[in-house]
Short mmCIF file of C-alpha atoms in Angstrom, two decimals:
data_model
loop_
_atom_site.label_atom_id
_atom_site.label_comp_id
_atom_site.label_asym_id
_atom_site.label_seq_id
_atom_site.Cartn_x
_atom_site.Cartn_y
_atom_site.Cartn_z
CA ASP X 1 59.62 -11.85 -22.36
CA GLY X 2 55.82 -11.99 -22.13
CA GLY X 3 53.84 -14.24 -19.85
CA ILE X 4 52.35 -14.90 -16.47
CA THR X 5 54.48 -15.20 -13.35
CA GLN X 6 53.52 -16.57 -9.98
CA SER X 7 55.46 -16.38 -6.75
CA PRO X 8 56.55 -18.02 -4.66
CA LYS X 9 56.83 -21.48 -6.18
CA TYR X 10 56.33 -23.06 -2.73
CA LEU X 11 54.64 -21.47 0.26
CA PHE X 12 54.27 -22.75 3.78
CA ARG X 13 51.45 -21.60 5.99
CA LYS X 14 51.15 -21.92 9.73
CA GLU X 15 47.76 -22.54 11.26
CA GLY X 16 45.77 -19.32 11.67
CA GLN X 17 48.00 -17.39 9.30
CA ASN X 18 46.96 -15.46 6.20
CA VAL X 19 49.23 -15.84 3.20
CA THR X 20 49.25 -14.02 -0.14
CA LEU X 21 50.09 -15.53 -3.51
CA SER X 22 51.33 -13.24 -6.23
CA CYS X 23 50.26 -13.28 -9.89
CA GLU X 24 51.56 -10.86 -12.51
CA GLN X 25 50.97 -10.76 -16.27
CA ASN X 26 52.41 -8.58 -19.02
CA LEU X 27 50.12 -9.87 -21.77
CA ASN X 28 47.81 -6.83 -21.53
CA HIS X 29 44.89 -9.12 -20.70
CA ASP X 30 41.79 -7.67 -19.09
CA ALA X 31 40.62 -10.87 -17.39
CA MET X 32 42.48 -12.79 -14.70
CA TYR X 33 41.57 -15.93 -12.77
CA TRP X 34 42.57 -18.00 -9.75
CA TYR X 35 42.11 -21.76 -9.65
CA ARG X 36 42.78 -24.42 -7.10
CA GLN X 37 43.95 -27.91 -8.13
CA ASP X 38 43.87 -30.90 -5.81
CA PRO X 39 45.57 -34.22 -6.61
CA GLY X 40 43.74 -36.22 -9.26
CA GLN X 41 41.18 -33.50 -9.82
CA GLY X 42 40.46 -30.78 -12.31
CA LEU X 43 40.74 -27.05 -11.75
CA ARG X 44 38.19 -25.28 -9.60
CA LEU X 45 37.61 -21.55 -9.93
CA ILE X 46 38.19 -19.44 -6.82
CA TYR X 47 37.84 -15.86 -8.09
CA TYR X 48 37.99 -14.04 -11.38
CA SER X 49 38.28 -10.45 -12.50
CA GLN X 50 37.12 -9.01 -15.80
CA ILE X 51 38.53 -5.54 -15.27
CA VAL X 52 40.53 -3.47 -12.82
CA ASN X 53 38.78 -2.82 -9.49
CA ASP X 54 36.18 -5.50 -10.17
CA PHE X 55 36.12 -9.21 -9.32
CA GLN X 56 33.60 -12.01 -8.84
CA LYS X 57 33.46 -15.13 -6.72
CA GLY X 58 34.01 -18.44 -8.40
CA ASP X 59 32.79 -21.82 -7.25
CA ILE X 60 34.95 -22.12 -4.11
CA ALA X 61 35.57 -18.54 -2.90
CA GLU X 62 35.06 -19.18 0.82
CA GLY X 63 38.26 -18.62 2.79
CA TYR X 64 39.92 -16.62 0.01
CA SER X 65 40.13 -12.95 -0.94
CA VAL X 66 41.52 -11.05 -3.93
CA SER X 67 42.19 -7.53 -5.14
CA ARG X 68 42.62 -6.04 -8.61
CA GLU X 69 44.18 -2.61 -8.22
CA LYS X 70 46.29 -2.89 -11.38
CA LYS X 71 45.64 -4.58 -14.71
CA GLU X 72 48.87 -6.57 -14.41
CA SER X 73 48.35 -7.92 -10.90
CA PHE X 74 45.78 -10.17 -9.22
CA PRO X 75 47.00 -11.36 -5.79
CA LEU X 76 45.18 -14.07 -3.89
CA THR X 77 45.06 -14.19 -0.09
CA VAL X 78 44.39 -17.51 1.59
CA THR X 79 42.87 -16.59 4.93
CA SER X 80 42.78 -18.50 8.18
CA ALA X 81 39.13 -19.27 7.41
CA GLN X 82 40.26 -21.69 4.69
CA LYS X 83 40.54 -24.90 6.67
CA ASN X 84 42.00 -27.07 3.94
CA PRO X 85 44.41 -24.82 2.03
CA THR X 86 46.93 -27.43 0.89
CA ALA X 87 46.73 -27.43 -2.90
CA PHE X 88 48.36 -26.26 -6.13
CA TYR X 89 47.18 -22.73 -6.97
CA LEU X 90 47.09 -21.59 -10.57
CA CYS X 91 46.64 -18.09 -11.91
CA ALA X 92 45.48 -17.48 -15.47
CA SER X 93 44.79 -14.52 -17.71
CA GLY X 94 42.79 -14.13 -20.90
CA GLY X 95 41.94 -11.50 -23.47
CA ALA X 96 38.30 -11.52 -22.46
CA VAL X 97 36.09 -13.51 -20.14
CA GLY X 98 35.28 -16.78 -21.86
CA GLU X 99 38.23 -16.70 -24.22
CA THR X 100 41.39 -18.77 -24.06
CA GLN X 101 43.07 -18.62 -20.70
CA TYR X 102 46.84 -18.84 -20.31
CA PHE X 103 48.28 -20.17 -17.09
CA GLY X 104 51.18 -19.31 -14.85
CA PRO X 105 53.56 -21.93 -13.41
CA GLY X 106 51.62 -22.32 -10.15
CA THR X 107 52.25 -22.02 -6.42
CA ARG X 108 52.16 -25.06 -4.16
CA LEU X 109 50.81 -24.20 -0.71
CA LEU X 110 51.57 -26.48 2.19
CA VAL X 111 50.44 -26.27 5.79
CA LEU X 112 52.98 -26.65 8.61
CA GLY U 1 37.35 -40.57 -21.51
CA GLU U 2 37.21 -38.31 -18.42
CA SER U 3 35.13 -39.21 -15.40
CA VAL U 4 34.28 -37.97 -11.96
CA GLY U 5 36.41 -39.30 -9.12
CA LEU U 6 39.95 -39.41 -7.78
CA HIS U 7 41.37 -41.87 -10.29
CA LEU U 8 42.21 -40.25 -13.58
CA PRO U 9 41.76 -42.22 -16.78
CA THR U 10 45.06 -43.31 -18.26
CA LEU U 11 46.28 -43.95 -21.77
CA SER U 12 49.56 -45.72 -22.51
CA VAL U 13 51.00 -45.71 -26.02
CA GLN U 14 54.24 -46.55 -27.77
CA GLU U 15 56.38 -43.81 -29.23
CA GLY U 16 55.31 -43.13 -32.79
CA ASP U 17 51.73 -44.32 -32.32
CA ASN U 18 48.76 -41.98 -32.63
CA SER U 19 46.93 -41.09 -29.40
CA ILE U 20 43.27 -40.26 -28.94
CA ILE U 21 42.08 -38.63 -25.72
CA ASN U 22 38.36 -38.25 -25.15
CA CYS U 23 36.22 -35.84 -23.19
CA ALA U 24 32.48 -35.82 -22.56
CA TYR U 25 31.14 -32.36 -21.76
CA SER U 26 27.96 -31.66 -19.90
CA ASN U 27 26.57 -28.29 -21.00
CA SER U 28 24.79 -28.24 -24.35
CA ALA U 29 25.08 -24.43 -24.30
CA SER U 30 28.89 -24.60 -24.35
CA ASP U 31 30.20 -22.77 -27.35
CA TYR U 32 33.95 -22.88 -26.93
CA PHE U 33 36.32 -25.69 -26.01
CA ILE U 34 40.01 -25.84 -25.18
CA TRP U 35 42.54 -28.62 -24.71
CA TYR U 36 45.38 -28.13 -22.24
CA LYS U 37 48.50 -30.18 -21.47
CA GLN U 38 49.85 -30.20 -17.92
CA GLU U 39 53.23 -31.63 -17.05
CA SER U 40 54.00 -32.61 -13.48
CA GLY U 41 54.39 -29.60 -11.18
CA LYS U 42 53.69 -27.07 -13.95
CA GLY U 43 50.79 -24.95 -15.07
CA PRO U 44 48.50 -26.09 -17.90
CA GLN U 45 49.72 -25.23 -21.39
CA PHE U 46 47.27 -24.30 -24.16
CA ILE U 47 47.26 -26.82 -27.03
CA ILE U 48 44.31 -26.08 -29.28
CA ASP U 49 40.79 -24.69 -29.17
CA ILE U 50 37.59 -25.05 -31.18
CA ARG U 51 34.28 -23.21 -31.38
CA SER U 52 30.93 -24.91 -31.73
CA ASN U 53 30.48 -23.76 -35.33
CA MET U 54 33.28 -26.15 -36.28
CA ASP U 55 33.58 -29.92 -35.98
CA LYS U 56 37.30 -30.26 -36.63
CA ARG U 57 40.40 -28.15 -36.20
CA GLN U 58 44.01 -29.07 -36.84
CA GLY U 59 47.24 -27.82 -35.38
CA GLN U 60 50.78 -29.08 -35.45
CA ARG U 61 50.52 -32.85 -34.82
CA VAL U 62 47.18 -32.33 -33.02
CA THR U 63 43.59 -32.45 -34.16
CA VAL U 64 40.49 -31.66 -32.14
CA LEU U 65 37.14 -33.16 -33.09
CA LEU U 66 33.81 -31.90 -31.75
CA ASN U 67 30.58 -33.89 -31.87
CA LYS U 68 27.83 -31.65 -30.52
CA THR U 69 25.14 -34.29 -31.01
CA VAL U 70 26.63 -36.51 -28.30
CA LYS U 71 28.53 -33.73 -26.49
CA HIS U 72 31.90 -35.30 -27.12
CA LEU U 73 35.32 -33.80 -27.71
CA SER U 74 38.50 -35.61 -28.66
CA LEU U 75 42.16 -34.74 -29.03
CA GLN U 76 44.23 -36.69 -31.50
CA ILE U 77 48.02 -36.55 -31.26
CA ALA U 78 49.93 -37.87 -34.26
CA ALA U 79 53.26 -39.67 -33.93
CA THR U 80 53.22 -39.42 -30.14
CA GLN U 81 56.57 -38.67 -28.51
CA PRO U 82 57.86 -39.22 -24.95
CA GLY U 83 57.65 -35.45 -24.45
CA ASP U 84 53.89 -35.68 -24.92
CA SER U 85 53.57 -37.57 -21.63
CA ALA U 86 51.40 -35.40 -19.39
CA VAL U 87 47.87 -34.91 -18.09
CA TYR U 88 45.49 -33.58 -20.74
CA PHE U 89 42.44 -31.52 -19.77
CA CYS U 90 39.50 -30.39 -21.80
CA ALA U 91 37.66 -27.20 -20.83
CA GLU U 92 34.30 -25.86 -21.95
CA ASN U 93 32.73 -22.42 -21.84
CA PRO U 94 29.11 -21.47 -22.50
CA LEU U 95 29.41 -18.18 -24.34
CA ALA U 96 25.66 -18.01 -24.76
CA GLY U 97 25.12 -16.45 -21.36
CA GLY U 98 23.49 -17.57 -18.15
CA THR U 99 25.01 -17.94 -14.72
CA SER U 100 28.02 -19.83 -16.04
CA TYR U 101 28.92 -17.19 -18.60
CA GLY U 102 32.58 -16.37 -18.64
CA LYS U 103 33.77 -19.38 -16.69
CA LEU U 104 35.68 -22.33 -18.02
CA THR U 105 34.66 -25.71 -16.65
CA PHE U 106 37.50 -28.23 -16.65
CA GLY U 107 37.39 -31.98 -16.93
CA GLN U 108 39.47 -33.97 -14.49
CA GLY U 109 42.05 -34.97 -17.04
CA THR U 110 43.56 -38.03 -18.70
CA ILE U 111 47.10 -39.21 -18.00
CA LEU U 112 49.00 -39.95 -21.21
CA THR U 113 52.15 -42.07 -20.88
CA VAL U 114 54.35 -42.57 -23.93
CA HIS U 115 56.80 -45.47 -23.83
CA PRO U 116 60.02 -45.23 -25.87
#
């Protein structure tokens, strides 16, 4: 069963805590992306990776970090430096940068 | 059509009608466009795409039209069904290079509501 999985579906963060969102794909895609979605708004790019061991900042990278140690995995860490982390986080993958991107089901992050 | 701000455009139609959702894009260098459907609490789902060397592309019950002269994209849904109710996003990508190369830029979306 091919696709993109994200976990957990809901995540609660305490103030000052770092949390990590998981994203896995078995589509053999080189490129992977992380977006943030706020209510009533479009998707904003946090980070993207074109290939293993390489990634670039998107438009709103401050307060976030990523790693790309395996082709299948692109975890996102929301650090304590991100002062407004409550949002719906979406991971996507694509065959090549600029091509169609396919999305996972999302993780909703809430602050306690 | 889509606009900047917190209030998404809305479109309400009756079941069986045809729906037209519009999108104005900003970058004349954009070479590739995608329409996505997003249901509440879920990730966006790919519907159809089109490249700038085309002005029309058809899928199953959906048609995308591209007017590069006025930088306008539309999604037509034939015989709209209650299951089509969702937020619809357009996305653009400038494949020609530059600092925005490789990134999709998303519109804010249009809410489609289909009444039985």
